[in-house]
Tab-separated table of C-alpha atoms in Angstrom:
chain	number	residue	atom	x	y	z
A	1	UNK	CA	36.154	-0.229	-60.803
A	2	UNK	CA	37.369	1.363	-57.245
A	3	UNK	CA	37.682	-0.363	-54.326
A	4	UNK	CA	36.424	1.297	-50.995
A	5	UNK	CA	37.091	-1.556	-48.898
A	6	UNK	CA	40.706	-1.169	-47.691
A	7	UNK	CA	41.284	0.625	-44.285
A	8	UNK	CA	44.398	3.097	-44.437
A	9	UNK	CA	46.975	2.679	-41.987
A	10	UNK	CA	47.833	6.359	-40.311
A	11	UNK	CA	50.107	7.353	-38.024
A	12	UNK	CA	49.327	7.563	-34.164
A	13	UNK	CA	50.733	10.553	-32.388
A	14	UNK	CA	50.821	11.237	-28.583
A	15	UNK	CA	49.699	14.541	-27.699
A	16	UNK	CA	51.211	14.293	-24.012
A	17	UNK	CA	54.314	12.721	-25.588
A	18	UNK	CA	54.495	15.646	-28.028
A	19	UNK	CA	53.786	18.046	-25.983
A	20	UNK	CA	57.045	17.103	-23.605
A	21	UNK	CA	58.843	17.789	-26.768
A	22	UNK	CA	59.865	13.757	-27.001
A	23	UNK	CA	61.702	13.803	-30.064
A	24	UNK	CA	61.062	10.222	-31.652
A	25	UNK	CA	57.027	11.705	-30.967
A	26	UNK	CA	58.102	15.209	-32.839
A	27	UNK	CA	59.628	12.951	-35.396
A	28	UNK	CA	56.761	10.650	-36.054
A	29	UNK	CA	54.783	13.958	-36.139
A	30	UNK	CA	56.759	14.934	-39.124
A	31	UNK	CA	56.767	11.708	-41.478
A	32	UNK	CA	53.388	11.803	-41.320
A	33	UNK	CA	52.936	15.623	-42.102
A	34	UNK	CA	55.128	14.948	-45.157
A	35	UNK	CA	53.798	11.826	-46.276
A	36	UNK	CA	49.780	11.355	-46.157
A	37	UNK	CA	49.350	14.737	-44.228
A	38	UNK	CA	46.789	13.059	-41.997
A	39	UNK	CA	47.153	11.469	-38.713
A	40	UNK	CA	46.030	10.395	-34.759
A	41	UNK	CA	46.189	12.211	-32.400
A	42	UNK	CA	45.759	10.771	-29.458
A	43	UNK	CA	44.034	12.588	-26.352
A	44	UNK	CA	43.086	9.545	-23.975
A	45	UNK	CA	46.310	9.500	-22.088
A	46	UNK	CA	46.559	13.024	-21.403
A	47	UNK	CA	44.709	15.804	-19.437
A	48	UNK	CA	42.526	16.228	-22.186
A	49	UNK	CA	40.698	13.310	-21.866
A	50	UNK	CA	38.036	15.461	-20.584
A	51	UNK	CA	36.810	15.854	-24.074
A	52	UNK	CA	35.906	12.461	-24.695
A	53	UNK	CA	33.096	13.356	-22.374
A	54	UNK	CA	32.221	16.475	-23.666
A	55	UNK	CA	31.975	15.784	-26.857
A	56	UNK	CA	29.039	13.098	-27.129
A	57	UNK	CA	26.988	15.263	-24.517
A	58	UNK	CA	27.336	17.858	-27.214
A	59	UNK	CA	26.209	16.032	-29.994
A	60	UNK	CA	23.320	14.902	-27.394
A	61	UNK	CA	21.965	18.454	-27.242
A	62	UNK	CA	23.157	19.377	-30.990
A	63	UNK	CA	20.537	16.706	-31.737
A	64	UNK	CA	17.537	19.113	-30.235
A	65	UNK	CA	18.577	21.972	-31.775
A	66	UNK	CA	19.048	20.072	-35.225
A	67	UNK	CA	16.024	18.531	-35.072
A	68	UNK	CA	14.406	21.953	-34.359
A	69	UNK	CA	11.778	23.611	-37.429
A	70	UNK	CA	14.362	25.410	-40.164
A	71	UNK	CA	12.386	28.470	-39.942
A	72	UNK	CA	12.101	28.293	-36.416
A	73	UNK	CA	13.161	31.176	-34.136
A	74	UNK	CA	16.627	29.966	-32.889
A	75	UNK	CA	17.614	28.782	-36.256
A	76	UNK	CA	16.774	31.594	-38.631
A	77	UNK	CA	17.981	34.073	-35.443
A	78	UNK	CA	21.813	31.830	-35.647
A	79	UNK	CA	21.818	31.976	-39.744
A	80	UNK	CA	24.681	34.105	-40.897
A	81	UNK	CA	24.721	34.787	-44.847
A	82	UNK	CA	27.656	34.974	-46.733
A	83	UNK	CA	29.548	33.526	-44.100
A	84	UNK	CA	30.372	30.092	-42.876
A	85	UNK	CA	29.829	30.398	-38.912
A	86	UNK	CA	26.402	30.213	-37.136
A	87	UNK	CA	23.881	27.819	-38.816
A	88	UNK	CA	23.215	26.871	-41.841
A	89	UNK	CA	21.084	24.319	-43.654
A	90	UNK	CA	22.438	22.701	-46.680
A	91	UNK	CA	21.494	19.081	-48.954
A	92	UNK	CA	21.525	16.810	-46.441
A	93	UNK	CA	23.390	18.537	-43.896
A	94	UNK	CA	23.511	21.359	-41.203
A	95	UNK	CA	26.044	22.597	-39.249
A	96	UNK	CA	26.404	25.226	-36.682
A	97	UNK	CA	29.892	27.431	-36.392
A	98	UNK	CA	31.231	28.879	-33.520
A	99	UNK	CA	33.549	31.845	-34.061
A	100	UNK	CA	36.931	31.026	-31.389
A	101	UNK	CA	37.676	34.865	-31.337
A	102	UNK	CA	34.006	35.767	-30.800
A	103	UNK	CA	33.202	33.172	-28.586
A	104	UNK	CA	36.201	33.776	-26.317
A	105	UNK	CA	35.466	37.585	-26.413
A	106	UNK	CA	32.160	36.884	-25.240
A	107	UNK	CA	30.473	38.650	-28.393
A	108	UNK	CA	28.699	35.613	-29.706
A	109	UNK	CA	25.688	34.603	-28.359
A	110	UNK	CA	24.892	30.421	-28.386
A	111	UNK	CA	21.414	29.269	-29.475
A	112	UNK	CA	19.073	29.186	-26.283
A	113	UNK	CA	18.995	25.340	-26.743
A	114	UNK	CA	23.047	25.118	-26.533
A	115	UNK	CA	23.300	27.386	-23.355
A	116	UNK	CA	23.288	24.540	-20.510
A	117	UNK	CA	26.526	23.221	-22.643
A	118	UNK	CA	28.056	26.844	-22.422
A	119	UNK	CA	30.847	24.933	-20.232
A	120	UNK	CA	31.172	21.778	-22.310
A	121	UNK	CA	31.732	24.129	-25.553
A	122	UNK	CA	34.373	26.376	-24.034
A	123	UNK	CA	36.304	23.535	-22.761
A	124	UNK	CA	35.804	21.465	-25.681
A	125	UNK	CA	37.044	24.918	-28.012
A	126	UNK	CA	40.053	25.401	-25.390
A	127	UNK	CA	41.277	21.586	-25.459
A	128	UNK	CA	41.014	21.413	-29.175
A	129	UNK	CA	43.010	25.010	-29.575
A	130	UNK	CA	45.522	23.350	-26.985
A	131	UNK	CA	45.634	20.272	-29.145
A	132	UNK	CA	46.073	21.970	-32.504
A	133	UNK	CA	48.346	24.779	-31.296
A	134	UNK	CA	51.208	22.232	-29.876
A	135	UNK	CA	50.875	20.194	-32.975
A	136	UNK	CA	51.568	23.246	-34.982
A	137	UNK	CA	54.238	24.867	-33.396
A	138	UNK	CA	56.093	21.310	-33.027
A	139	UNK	CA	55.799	20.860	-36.435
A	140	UNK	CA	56.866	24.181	-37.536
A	141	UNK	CA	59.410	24.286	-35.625
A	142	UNK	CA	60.882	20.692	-36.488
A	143	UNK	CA	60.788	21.828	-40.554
A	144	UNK	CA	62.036	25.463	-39.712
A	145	UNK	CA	59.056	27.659	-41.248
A	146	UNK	CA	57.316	30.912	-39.079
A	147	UNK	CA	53.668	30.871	-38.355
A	148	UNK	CA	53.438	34.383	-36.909
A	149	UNK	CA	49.870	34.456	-36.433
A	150	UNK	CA	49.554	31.465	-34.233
A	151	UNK	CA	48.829	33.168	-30.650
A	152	UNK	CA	46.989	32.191	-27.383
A	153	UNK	CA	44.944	35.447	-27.653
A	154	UNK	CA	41.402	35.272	-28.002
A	155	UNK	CA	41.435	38.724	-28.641
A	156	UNK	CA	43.403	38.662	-32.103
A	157	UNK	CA	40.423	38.302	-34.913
A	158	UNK	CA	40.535	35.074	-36.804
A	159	UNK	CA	38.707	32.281	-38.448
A	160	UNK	CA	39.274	29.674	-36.103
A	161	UNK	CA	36.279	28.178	-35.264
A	162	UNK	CA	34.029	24.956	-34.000
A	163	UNK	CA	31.635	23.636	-36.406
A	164	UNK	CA	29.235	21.426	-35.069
A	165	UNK	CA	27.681	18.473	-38.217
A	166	UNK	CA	24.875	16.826	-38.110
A	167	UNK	CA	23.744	14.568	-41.441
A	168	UNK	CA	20.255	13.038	-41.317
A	169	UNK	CA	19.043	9.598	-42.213
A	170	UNK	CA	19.227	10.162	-45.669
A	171	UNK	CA	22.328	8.334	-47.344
A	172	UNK	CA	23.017	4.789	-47.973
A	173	UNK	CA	26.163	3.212	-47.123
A	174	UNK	CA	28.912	4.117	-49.123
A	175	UNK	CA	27.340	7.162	-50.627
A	176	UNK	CA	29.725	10.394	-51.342
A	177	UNK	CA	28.723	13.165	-49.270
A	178	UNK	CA	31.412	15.717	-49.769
A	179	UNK	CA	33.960	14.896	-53.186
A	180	UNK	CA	37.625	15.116	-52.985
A	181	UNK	CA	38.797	18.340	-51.775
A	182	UNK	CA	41.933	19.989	-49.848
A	183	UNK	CA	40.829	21.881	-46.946
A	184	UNK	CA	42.048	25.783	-46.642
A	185	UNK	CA	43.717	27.118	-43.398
A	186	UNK	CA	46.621	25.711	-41.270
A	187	UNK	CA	45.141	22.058	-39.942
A	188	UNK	CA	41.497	20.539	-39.212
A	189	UNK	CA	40.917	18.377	-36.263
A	190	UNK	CA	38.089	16.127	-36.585
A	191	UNK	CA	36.129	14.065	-33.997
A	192	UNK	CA	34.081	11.084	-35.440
A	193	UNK	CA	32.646	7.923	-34.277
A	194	UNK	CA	32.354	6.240	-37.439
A	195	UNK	CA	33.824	5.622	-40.427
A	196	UNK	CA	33.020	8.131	-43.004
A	197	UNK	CA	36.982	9.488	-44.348
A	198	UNK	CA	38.837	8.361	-47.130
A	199	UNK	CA	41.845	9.131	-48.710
A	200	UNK	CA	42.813	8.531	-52.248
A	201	UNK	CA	45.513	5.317	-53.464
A	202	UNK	CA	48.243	7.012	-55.516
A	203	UNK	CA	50.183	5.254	-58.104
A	204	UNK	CA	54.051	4.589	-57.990
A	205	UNK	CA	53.893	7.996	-60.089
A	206	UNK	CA	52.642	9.505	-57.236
A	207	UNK	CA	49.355	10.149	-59.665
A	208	UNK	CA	45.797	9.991	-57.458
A	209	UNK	CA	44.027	6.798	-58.569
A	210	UNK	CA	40.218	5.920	-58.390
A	211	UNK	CA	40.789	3.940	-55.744
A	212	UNK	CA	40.100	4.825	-52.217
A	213	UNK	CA	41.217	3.604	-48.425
A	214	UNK	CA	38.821	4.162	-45.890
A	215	UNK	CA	40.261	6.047	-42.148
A	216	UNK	CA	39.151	3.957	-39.385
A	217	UNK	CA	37.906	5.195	-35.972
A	218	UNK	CA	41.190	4.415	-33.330
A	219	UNK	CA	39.628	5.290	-29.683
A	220	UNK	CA	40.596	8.544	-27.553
A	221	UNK	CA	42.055	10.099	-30.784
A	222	UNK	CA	41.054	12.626	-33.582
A	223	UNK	CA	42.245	13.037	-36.791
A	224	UNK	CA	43.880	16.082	-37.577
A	225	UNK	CA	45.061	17.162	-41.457
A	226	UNK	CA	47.677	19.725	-42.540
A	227	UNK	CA	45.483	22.204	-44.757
A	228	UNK	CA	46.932	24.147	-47.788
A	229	UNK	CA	47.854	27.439	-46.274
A	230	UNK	CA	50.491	25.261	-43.943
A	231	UNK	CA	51.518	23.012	-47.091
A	232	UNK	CA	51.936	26.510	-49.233
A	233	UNK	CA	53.805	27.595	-46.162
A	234	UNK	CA	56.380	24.830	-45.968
A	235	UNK	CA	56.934	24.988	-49.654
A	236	UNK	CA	55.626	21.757	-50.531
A	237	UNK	CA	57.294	19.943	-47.642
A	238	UNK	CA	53.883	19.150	-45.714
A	239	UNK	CA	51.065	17.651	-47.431
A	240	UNK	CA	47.565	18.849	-47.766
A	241	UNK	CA	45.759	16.078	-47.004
A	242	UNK	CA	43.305	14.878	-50.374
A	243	UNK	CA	40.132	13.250	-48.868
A	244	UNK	CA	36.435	12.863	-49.125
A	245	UNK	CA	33.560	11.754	-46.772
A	246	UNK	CA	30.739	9.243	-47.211
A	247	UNK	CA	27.960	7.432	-45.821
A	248	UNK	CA	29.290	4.799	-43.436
A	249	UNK	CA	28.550	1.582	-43.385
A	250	UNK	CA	24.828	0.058	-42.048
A	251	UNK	CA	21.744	1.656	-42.497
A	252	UNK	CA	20.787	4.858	-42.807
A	253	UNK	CA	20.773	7.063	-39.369
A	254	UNK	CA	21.750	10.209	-38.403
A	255	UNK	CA	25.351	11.142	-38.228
A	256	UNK	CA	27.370	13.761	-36.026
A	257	UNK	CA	30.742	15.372	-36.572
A	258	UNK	CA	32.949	18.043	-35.235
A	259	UNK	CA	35.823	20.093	-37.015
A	260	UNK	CA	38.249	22.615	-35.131
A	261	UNK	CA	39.670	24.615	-37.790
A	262	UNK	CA	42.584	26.154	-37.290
A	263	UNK	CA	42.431	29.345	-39.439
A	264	UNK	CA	43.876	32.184	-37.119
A	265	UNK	CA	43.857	34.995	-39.423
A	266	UNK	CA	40.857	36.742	-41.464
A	267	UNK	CA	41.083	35.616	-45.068
């Protein structure tokens, strides 16, 4: 039988640190890119810490549009078929997808009830981009591989985007959501309040067990992953992260989440 119950122990990295190019941060940076693949990164102590603001307010008013009639205007006006941003309704999910390169371009209109956080979301989107960019280009540049595409212009068309989660009261505790998967693209960061990650045990064969360590929540941090288009990149030397989300623990309520994925080129 798996156990569920044992809390993985991940790497913390300092985004101000790292982003002064301290090289015992760049270094930490790497073991964990080549080991698990997943890791901190910690915002609190820098000039980002705006964010930990944002964010919740976010998820404040991502709760009235959620919680708005499927086949209501704003809703079925935001669905996007055959395509992953704007919203869409799933088994016990929605999310809603921002487009960075349409957003920033000013071609993509929000959802009348996510207007008054126009401000939030754009700094939010440019803090996470920030974030994911320095991580990136650290990284890349510690292992010696080219990521060409990586660019602060808006303009460039990509599939970077913000994807706003929201899970209703419908799972109990311990519940798989979302199996095992890699994720595709360069890196995901993810901001969560609870406990709802895990990552697989592997054997001393290096062989993916049953068994499964939960990520906890570390404060004024999000977790980023390397995602397989960066692992194919490096030849194997980074790590797409193996993981899988379920219900956290307590009753059943209403979950948020937020991924920036870092995808800066059209697939």
């Amino acid at each position: 039988m798996s156990s569920n119950n044992k809390m993985a122990s991940l790497a913390v990295v300092d985004y101000e640190a790292l982003a002064n190019k301290d090289a015992g941060e760049i270094q930490r940076l790497v073991t964990a890119c080549q080991t698990v693949g997943m890791f901190y990164l910690n915002l609190g102590s820098s000039n980002m810490s705006t964010v930990l603001e944002d964010v919740p307010a976010i998820f404040h008013t991502g709760h009235a549009f959620f919680n708005l009639p499927r086949n209501g205007e704003e809703k079925t006006q935001s669905a996007r078929e055959g395509m992953e941003r704007g919203y869409h309704a799933g088994k016990g999910f929605e999310y809603y997808e921002i487009p960075r390169d349409e957003y920033q371009g000013g071609k993509w209109l929000l959802p009348a009830t996510f207007e008054p956080e126009k401000e939030r979301i754009t700094r939010t989107m440019d803090c996470f981009h920030r974030a994911i960019q320095t991580v990136i280009a650290e990284l890349s540049a510690a292992v010696g591989i080219s990521i060409p595409e990586i660019s602060d212009d808006a303009a460039m068309p990509s599939d970077t985007a913000l994807k706003l989660l929201y899970k209703p009261p419908m799972h109990e505790a311990g519940h798989v959501i979302h199996p095992w998967h890699t994720d595709f693209g360069l890196a995901t960061l993810l901001w969560y309040d609870e406990v709802t990650t895990q990552i697989p045990v592997y054997d001393k064969e290096g062989k993916q067990t049953d068994d499964w360590e939960t990520v906890p929540v570390v404060d004024g941090a999000v977790l980023v992953n390397i995602a397989d288009e960066l692992a194919a990149r490096s030849g194997g030397r980074l790590h797409s992260t193996v993981h899988r989300v379920v219900a956290p623990p307590g009753p059943k309520r209403v979950r948020n989440g937020m991924i920036y994925l870092l995808r800066p080129y059209k697939a």
